mmCIF file with all atom_site columns, C-alpha atoms in Angstrom:
data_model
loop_
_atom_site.group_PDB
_atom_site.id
_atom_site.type_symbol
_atom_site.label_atom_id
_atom_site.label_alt_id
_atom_site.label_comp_id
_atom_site.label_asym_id
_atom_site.label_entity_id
_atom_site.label_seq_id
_atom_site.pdbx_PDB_ins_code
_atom_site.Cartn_x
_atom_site.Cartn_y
_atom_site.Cartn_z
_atom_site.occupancy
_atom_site.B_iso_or_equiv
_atom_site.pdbx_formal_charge
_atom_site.auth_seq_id
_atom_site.auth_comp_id
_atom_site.auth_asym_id
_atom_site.auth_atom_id
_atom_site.pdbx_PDB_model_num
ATOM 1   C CA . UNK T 1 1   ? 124.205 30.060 146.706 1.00 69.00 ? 4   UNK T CA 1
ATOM 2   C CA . UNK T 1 2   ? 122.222 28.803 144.173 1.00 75.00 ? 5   UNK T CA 1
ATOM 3   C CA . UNK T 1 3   ? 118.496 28.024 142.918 1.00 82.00 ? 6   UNK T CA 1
ATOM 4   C CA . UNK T 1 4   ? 116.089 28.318 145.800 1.00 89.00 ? 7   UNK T CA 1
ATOM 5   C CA . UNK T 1 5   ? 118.364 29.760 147.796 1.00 87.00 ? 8   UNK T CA 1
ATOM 6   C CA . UNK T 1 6   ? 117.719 33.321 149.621 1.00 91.00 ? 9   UNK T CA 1
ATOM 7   C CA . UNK T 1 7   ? 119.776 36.305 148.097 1.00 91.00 ? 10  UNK T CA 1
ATOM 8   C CA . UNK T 1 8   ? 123.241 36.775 149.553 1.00 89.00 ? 11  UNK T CA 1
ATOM 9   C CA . UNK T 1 9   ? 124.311 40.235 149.983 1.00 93.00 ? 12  UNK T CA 1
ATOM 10  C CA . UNK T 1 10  ? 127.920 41.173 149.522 1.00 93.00 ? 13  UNK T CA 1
ATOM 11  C CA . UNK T 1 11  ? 129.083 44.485 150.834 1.00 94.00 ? 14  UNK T CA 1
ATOM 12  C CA . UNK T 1 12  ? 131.723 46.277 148.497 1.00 92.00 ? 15  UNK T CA 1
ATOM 13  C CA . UNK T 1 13  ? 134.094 47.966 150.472 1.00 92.00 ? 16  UNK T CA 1
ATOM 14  C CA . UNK T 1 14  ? 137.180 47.776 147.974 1.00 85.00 ? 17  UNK T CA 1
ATOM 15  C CA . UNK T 1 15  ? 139.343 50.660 148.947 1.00 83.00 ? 18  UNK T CA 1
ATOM 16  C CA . UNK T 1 16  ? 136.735 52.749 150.438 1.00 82.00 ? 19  UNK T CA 1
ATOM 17  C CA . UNK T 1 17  ? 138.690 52.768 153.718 1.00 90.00 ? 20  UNK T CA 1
ATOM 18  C CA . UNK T 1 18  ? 141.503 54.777 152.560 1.00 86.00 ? 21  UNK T CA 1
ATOM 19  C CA . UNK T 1 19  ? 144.335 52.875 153.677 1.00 89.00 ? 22  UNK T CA 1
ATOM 20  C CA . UNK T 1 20  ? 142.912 53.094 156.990 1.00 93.00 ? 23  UNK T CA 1
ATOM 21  C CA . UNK T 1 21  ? 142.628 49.859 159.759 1.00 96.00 ? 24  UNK T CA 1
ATOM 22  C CA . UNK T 1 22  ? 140.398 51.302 161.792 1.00 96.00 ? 25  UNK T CA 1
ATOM 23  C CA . UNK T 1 23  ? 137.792 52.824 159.091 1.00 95.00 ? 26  UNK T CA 1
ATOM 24  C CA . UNK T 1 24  ? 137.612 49.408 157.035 1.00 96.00 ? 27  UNK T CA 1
ATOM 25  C CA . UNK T 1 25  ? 136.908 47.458 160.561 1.00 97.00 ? 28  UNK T CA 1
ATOM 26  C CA . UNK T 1 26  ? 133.872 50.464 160.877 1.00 96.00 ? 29  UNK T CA 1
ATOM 27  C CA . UNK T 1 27  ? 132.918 49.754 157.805 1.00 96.00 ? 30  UNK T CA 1
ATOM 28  C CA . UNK T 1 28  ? 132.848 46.064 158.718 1.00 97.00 ? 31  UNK T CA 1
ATOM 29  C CA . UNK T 1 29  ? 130.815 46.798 161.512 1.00 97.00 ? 32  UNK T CA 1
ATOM 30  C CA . UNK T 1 30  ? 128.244 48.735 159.584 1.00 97.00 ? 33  UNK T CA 1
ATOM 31  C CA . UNK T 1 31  ? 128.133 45.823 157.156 1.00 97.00 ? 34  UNK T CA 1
ATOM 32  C CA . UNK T 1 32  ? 127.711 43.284 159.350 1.00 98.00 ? 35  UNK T CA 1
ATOM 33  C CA . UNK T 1 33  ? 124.922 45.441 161.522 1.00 98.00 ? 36  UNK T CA 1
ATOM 34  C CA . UNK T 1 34  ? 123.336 45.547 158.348 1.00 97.00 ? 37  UNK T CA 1
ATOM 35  C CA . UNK T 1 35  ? 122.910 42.151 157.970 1.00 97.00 ? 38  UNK T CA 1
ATOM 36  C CA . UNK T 1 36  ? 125.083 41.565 154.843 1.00 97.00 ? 39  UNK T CA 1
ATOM 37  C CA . UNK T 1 37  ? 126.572 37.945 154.587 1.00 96.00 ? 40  UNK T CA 1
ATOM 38  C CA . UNK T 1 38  ? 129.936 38.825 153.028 1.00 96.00 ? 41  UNK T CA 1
ATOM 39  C CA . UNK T 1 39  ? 132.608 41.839 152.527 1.00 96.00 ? 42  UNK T CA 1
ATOM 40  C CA . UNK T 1 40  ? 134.496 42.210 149.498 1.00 95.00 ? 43  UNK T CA 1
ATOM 41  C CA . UNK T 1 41  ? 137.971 43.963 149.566 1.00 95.00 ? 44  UNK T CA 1
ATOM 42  C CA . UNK T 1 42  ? 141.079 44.191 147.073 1.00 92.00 ? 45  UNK T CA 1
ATOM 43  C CA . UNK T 1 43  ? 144.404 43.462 146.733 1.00 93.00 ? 46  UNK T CA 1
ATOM 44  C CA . UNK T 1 44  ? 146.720 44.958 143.998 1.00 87.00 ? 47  UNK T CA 1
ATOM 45  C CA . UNK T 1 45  ? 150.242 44.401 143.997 1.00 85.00 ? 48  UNK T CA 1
ATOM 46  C CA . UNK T 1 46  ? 151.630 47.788 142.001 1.00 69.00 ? 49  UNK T CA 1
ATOM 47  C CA . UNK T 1 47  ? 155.071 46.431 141.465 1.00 74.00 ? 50  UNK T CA 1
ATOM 48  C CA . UNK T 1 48  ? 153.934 43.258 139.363 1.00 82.00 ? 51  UNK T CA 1
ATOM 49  C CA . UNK T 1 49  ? 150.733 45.383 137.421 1.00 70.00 ? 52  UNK T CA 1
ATOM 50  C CA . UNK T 1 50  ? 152.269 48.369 136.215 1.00 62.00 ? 53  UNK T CA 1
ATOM 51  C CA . UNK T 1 51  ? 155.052 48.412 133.797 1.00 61.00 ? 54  UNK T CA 1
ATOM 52  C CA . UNK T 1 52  ? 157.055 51.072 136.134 1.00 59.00 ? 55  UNK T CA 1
ATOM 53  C CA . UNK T 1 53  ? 156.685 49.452 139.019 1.00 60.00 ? 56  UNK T CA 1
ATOM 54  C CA . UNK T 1 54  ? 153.921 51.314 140.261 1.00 57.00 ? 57  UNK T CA 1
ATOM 55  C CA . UNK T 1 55  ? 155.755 54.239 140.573 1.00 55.00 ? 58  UNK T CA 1
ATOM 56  C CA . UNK T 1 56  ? 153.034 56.963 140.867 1.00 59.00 ? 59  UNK T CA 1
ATOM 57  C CA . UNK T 1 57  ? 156.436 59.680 139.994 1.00 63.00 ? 60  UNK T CA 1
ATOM 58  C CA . UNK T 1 58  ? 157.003 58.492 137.147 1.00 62.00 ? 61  UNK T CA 1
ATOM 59  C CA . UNK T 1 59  ? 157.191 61.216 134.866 1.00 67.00 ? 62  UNK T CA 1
ATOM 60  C CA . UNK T 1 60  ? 157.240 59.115 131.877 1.00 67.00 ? 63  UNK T CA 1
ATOM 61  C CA . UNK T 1 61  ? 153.834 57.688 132.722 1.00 63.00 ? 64  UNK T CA 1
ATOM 62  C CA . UNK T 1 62  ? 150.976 60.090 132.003 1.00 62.00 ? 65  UNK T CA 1
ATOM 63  C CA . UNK T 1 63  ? 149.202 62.142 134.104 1.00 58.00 ? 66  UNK T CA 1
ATOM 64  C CA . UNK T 1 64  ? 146.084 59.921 134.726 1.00 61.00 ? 67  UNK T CA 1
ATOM 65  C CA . UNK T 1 65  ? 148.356 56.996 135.535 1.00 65.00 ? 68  UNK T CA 1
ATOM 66  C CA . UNK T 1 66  ? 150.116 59.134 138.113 1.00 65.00 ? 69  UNK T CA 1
ATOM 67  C CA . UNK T 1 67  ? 147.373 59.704 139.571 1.00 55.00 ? 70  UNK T CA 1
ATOM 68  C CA . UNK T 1 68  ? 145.732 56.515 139.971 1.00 69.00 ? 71  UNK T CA 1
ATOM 69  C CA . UNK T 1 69  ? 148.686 55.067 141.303 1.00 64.00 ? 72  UNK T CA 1
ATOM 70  C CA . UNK T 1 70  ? 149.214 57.807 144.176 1.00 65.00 ? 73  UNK T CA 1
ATOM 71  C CA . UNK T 1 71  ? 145.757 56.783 145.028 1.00 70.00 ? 74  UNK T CA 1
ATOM 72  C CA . UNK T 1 72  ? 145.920 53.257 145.069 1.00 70.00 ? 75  UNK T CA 1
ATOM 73  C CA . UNK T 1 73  ? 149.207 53.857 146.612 1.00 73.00 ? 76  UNK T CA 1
ATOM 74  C CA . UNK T 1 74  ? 148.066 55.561 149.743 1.00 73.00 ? 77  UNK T CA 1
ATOM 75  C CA . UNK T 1 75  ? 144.400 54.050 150.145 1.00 80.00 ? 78  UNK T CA 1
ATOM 76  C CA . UNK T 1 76  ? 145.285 50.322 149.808 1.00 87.00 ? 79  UNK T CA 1
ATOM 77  C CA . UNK T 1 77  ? 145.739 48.539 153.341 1.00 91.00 ? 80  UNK T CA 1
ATOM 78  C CA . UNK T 1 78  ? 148.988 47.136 153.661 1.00 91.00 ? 81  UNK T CA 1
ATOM 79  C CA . UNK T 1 79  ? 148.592 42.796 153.182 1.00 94.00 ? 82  UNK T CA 1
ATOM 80  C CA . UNK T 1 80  ? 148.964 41.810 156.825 1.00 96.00 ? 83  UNK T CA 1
ATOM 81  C CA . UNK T 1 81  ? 146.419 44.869 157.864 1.00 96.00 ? 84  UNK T CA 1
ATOM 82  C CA . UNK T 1 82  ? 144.054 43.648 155.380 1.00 96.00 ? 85  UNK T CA 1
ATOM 83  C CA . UNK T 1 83  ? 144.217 39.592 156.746 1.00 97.00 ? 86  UNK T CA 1
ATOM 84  C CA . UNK T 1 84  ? 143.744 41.689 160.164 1.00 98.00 ? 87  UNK T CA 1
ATOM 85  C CA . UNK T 1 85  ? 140.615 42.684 158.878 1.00 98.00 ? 88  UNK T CA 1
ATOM 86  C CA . UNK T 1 86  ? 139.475 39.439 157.369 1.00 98.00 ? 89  UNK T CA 1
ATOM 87  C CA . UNK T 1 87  ? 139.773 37.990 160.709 1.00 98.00 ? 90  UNK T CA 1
ATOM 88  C CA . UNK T 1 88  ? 137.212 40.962 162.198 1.00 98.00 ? 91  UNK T CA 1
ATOM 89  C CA . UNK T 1 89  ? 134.702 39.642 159.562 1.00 98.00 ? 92  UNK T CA 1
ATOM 90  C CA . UNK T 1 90  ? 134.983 36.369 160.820 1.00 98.00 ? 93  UNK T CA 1
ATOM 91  C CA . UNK T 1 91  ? 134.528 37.481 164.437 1.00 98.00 ? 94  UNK T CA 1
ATOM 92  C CA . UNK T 1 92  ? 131.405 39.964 163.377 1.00 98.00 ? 95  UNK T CA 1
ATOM 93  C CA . UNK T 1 93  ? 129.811 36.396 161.764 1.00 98.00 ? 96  UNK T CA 1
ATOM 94  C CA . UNK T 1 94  ? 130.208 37.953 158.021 1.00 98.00 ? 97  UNK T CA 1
ATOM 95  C CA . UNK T 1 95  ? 132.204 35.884 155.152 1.00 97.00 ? 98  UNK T CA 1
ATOM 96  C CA . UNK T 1 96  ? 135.928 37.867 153.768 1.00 97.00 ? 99  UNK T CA 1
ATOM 97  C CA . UNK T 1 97  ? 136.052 38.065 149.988 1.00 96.00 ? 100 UNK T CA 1
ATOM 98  C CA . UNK T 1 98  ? 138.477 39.523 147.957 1.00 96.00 ? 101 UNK T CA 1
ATOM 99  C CA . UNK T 1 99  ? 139.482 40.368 144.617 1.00 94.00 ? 102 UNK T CA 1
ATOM 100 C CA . UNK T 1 100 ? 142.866 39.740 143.442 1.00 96.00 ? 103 UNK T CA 1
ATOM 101 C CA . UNK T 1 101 ? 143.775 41.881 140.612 1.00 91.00 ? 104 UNK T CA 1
ATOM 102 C CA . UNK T 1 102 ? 147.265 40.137 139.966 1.00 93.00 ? 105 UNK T CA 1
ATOM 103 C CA . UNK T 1 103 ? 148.837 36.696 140.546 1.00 96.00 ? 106 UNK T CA 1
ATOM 104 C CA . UNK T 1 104 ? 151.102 37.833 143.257 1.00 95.00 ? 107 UNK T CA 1
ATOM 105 C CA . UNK T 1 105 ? 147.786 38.995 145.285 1.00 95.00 ? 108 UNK T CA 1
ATOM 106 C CA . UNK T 1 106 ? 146.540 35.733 144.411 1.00 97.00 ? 109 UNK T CA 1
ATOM 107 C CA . UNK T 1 107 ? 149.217 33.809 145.698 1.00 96.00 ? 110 UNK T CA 1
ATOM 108 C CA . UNK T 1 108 ? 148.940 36.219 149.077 1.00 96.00 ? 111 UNK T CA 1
ATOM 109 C CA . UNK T 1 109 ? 145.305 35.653 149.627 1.00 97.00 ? 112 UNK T CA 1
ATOM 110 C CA . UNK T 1 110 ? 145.898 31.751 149.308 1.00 97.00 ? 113 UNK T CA 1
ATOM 111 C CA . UNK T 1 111 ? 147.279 32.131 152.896 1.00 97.00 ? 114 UNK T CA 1
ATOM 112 C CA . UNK T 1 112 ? 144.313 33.531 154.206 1.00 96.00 ? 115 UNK T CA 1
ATOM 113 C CA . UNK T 1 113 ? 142.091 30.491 153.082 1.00 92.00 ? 116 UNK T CA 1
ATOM 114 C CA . UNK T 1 114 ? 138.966 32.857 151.568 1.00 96.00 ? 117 UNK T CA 1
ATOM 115 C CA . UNK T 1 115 ? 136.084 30.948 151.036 1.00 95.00 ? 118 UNK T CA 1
ATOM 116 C CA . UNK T 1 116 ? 135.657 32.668 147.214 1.00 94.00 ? 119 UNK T CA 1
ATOM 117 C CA . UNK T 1 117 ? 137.233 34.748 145.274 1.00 94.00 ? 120 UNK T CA 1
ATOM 118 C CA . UNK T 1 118 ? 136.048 37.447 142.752 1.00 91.00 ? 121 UNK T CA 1
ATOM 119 C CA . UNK T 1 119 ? 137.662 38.819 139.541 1.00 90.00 ? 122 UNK T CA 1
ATOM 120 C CA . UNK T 1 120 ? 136.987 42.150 138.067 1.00 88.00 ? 123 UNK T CA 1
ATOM 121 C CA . UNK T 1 121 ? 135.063 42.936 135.477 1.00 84.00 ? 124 UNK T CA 1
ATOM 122 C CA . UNK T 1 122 ? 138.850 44.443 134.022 1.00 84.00 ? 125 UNK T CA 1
ATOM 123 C CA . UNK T 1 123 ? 140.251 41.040 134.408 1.00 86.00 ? 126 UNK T CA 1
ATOM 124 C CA . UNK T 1 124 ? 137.884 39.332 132.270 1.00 83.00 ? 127 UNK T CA 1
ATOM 125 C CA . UNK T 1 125 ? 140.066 38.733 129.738 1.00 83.00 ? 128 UNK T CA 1
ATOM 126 C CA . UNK T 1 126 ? 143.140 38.039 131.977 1.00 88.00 ? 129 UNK T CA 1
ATOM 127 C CA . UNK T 1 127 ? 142.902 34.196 131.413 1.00 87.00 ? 130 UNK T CA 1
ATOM 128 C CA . UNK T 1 128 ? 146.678 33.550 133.607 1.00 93.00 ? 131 UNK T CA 1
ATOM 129 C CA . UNK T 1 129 ? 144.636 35.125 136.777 1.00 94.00 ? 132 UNK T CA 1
ATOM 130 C CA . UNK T 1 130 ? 141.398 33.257 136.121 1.00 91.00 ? 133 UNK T CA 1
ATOM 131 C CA . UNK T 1 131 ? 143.099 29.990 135.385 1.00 91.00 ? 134 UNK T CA 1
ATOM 132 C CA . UNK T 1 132 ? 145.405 30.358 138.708 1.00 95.00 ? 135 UNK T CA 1
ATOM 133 C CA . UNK T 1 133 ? 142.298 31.553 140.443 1.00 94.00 ? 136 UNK T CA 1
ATOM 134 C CA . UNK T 1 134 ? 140.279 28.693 139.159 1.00 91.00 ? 137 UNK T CA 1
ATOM 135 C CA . UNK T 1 135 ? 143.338 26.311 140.639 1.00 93.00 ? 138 UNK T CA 1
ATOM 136 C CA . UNK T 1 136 ? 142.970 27.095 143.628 1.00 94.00 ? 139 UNK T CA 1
ATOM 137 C CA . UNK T 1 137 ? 139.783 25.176 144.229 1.00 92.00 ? 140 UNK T CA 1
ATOM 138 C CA . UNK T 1 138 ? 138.037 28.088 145.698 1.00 93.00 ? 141 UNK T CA 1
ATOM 139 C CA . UNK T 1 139 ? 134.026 29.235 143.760 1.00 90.00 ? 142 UNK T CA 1
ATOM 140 C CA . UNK T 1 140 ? 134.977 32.168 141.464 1.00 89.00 ? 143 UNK T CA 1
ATOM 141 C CA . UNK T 1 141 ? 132.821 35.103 140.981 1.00 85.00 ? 144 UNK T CA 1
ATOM 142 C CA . UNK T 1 142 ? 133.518 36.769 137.367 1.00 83.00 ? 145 UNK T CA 1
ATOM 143 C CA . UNK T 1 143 ? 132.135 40.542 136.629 1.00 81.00 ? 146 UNK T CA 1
ATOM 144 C CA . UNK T 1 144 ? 131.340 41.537 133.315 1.00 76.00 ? 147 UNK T CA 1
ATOM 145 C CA . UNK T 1 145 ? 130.903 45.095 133.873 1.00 75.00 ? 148 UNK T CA 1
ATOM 146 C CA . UNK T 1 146 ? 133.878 46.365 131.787 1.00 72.00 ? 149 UNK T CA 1
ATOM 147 C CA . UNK T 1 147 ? 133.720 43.798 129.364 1.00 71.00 ? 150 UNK T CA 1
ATOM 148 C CA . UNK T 1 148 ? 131.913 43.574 125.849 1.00 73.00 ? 151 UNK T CA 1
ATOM 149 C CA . UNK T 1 149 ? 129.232 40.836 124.729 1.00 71.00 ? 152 UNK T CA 1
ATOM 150 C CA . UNK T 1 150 ? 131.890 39.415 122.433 1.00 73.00 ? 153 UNK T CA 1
ATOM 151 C CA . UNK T 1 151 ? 134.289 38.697 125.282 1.00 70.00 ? 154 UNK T CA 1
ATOM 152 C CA . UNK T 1 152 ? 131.785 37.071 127.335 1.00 69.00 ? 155 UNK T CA 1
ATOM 153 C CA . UNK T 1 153 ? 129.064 35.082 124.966 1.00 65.00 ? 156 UNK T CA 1
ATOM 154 C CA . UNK T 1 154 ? 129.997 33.490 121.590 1.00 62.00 ? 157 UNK T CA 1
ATOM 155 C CA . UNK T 1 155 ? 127.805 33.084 118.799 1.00 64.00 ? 158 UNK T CA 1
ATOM 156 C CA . UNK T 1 156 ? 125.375 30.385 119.966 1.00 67.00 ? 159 UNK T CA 1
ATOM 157 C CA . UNK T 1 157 ? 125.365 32.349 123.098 1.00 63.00 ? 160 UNK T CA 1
ATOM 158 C CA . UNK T 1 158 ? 127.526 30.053 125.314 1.00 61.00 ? 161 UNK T CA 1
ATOM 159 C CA . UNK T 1 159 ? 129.397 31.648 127.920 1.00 59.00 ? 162 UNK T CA 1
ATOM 160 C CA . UNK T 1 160 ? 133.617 31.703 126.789 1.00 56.00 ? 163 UNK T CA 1
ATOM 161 C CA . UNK T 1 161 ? 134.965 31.685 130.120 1.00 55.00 ? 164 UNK T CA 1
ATOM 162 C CA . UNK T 1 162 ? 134.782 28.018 131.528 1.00 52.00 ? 165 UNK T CA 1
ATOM 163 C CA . UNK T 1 163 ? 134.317 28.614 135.429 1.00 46.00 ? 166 UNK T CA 1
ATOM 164 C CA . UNK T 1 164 ? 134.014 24.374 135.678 1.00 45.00 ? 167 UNK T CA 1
ATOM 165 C CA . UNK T 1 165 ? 138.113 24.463 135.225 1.00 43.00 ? 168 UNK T CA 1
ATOM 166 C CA . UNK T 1 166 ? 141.320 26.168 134.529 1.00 42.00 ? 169 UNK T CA 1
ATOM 167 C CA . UNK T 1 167 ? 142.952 24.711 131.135 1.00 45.00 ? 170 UNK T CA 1
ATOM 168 C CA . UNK T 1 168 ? 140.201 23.157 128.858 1.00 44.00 ? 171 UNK T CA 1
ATOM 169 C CA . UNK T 1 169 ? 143.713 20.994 127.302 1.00 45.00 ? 172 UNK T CA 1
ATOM 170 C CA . UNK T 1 170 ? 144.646 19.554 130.768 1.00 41.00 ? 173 UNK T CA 1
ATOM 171 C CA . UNK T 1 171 ? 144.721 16.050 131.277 1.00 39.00 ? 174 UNK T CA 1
ATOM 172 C CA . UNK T 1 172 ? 142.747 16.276 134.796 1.00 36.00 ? 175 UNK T CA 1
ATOM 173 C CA . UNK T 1 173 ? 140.373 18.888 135.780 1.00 35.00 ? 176 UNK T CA 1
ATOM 174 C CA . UNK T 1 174 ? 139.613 19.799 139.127 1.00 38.00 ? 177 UNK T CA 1
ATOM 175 C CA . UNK T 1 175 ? 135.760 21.493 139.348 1.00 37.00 ? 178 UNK T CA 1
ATOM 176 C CA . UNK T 1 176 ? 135.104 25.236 140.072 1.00 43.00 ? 179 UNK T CA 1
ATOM 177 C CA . UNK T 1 177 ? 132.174 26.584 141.859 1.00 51.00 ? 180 UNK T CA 1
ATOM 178 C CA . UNK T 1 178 ? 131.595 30.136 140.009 1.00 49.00 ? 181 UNK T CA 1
ATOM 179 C CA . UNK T 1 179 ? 129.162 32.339 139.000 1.00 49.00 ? 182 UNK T CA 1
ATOM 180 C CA . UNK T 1 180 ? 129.026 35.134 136.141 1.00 49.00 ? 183 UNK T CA 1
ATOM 181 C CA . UNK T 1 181 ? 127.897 38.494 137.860 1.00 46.00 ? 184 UNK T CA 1
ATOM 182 C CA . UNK T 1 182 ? 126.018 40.475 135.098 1.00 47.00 ? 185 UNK T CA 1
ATOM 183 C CA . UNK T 1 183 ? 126.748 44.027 136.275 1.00 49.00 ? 186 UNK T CA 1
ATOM 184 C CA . UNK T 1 184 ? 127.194 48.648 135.328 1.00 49.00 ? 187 UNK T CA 1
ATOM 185 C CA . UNK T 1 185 ? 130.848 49.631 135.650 1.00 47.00 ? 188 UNK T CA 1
ATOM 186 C CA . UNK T 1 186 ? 129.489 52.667 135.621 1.00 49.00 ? 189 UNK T CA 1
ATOM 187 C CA . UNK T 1 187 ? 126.260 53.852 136.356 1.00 43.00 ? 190 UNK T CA 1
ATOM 188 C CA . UNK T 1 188 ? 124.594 57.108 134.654 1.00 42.00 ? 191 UNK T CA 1
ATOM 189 C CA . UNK T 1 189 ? 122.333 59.373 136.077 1.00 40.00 ? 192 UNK T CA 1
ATOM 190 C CA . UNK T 1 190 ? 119.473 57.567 134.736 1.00 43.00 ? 193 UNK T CA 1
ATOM 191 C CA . UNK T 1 191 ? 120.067 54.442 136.358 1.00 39.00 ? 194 UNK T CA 1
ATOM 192 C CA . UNK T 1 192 ? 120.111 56.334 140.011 1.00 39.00 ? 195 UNK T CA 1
ATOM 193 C CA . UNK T 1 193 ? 116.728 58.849 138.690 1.00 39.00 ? 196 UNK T CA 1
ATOM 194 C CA . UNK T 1 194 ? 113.348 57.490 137.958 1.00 36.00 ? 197 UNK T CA 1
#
């Protein structure tokens, strides 16, 4: 990656195999017949990001949150199936990426030795994940879709997040490889129609 380097195409797959081995090694496959040169998945650990536990009954919670947990609940590959599927990219020639959306994910994918790892637009401003994440050695790849200009660019237009190192106080730094990816959360009808 880099300057004068040819584009490198990362196929999102996320949770778009529904909890399902056999579909996200398909999808895999139609990645890698593609031509793509990496996969990205995720990995949420409920328990440790909601504050019940990722109970998706919770009455308490309101009815959107039940509902997104139920989904990401029953769609989200269980850890070992998902390192099962890592190891299919490997075999179909095609790089695993994943995005941790919690420290205890983090910590999980570490086993897995990932060549990158990417954090969410959401987690932009989630400075304990990005500074374990930037610990671990690995090149970072930071979205900005969900965030504002304020959060990402200050004044003289320098870029807030430091993706050379965890903890700008530290004694020692240890380098990151990253990368800010400029990108739509949410694309309108507009974007998709000319």
């Amino acid at each position: 990656l880099g300057p004068g380097q040819p584009v490198f195409v990362v196929a999102e797959i996320g949770n778009n195999h529904n909890g399902s081995l056999d579909a996200a090694r398909r999808l895999v496959d139609a990645a890698a017949d593609a031509g793509v040169d990496a996969v990205k998945f995720q990995m949420r650990d409920l328990a440790s990001l909601y504050v019940n536990g990722g109970d998706a009954t919770d009455q308490a919670a309101d009815l959107g949150e039940q509902y997104t947990l139920d989904l990401l609940a029953r769609f989200q590959l269980e850890d070992d199936a998902l390192f099962r599927v890592f190891d299919h990219c490997r075999d179909r020639g095609v790089l695993p990426l994943c995005t941790p959306w919690d420290l205890h994910s983090l910590d999980r994918l570490e086993t897995v030795d990932l060549p990158a790892y990417k954090i969410a637009s959401a987690d932009l401003t989630n400075h304990e994940l990005i500074e374990a994440a930037c610990g671990t050695g690995r090149p970072l790849v930071l979205s900005t879709g969900m965030s504002t200009e304020d959060e990402i660019v200050d004044d003289d237009g320098d870029t807030l997040i430091d993706v050379d190192g965890a903890d700008p106080d530290a004694e020692e730094q240890e380098i990151v490889d990253g990368a800010i990816h400029d990108c739509n959360n949410a694309l309108g009808l507009e974007h998709v129609i000319r």
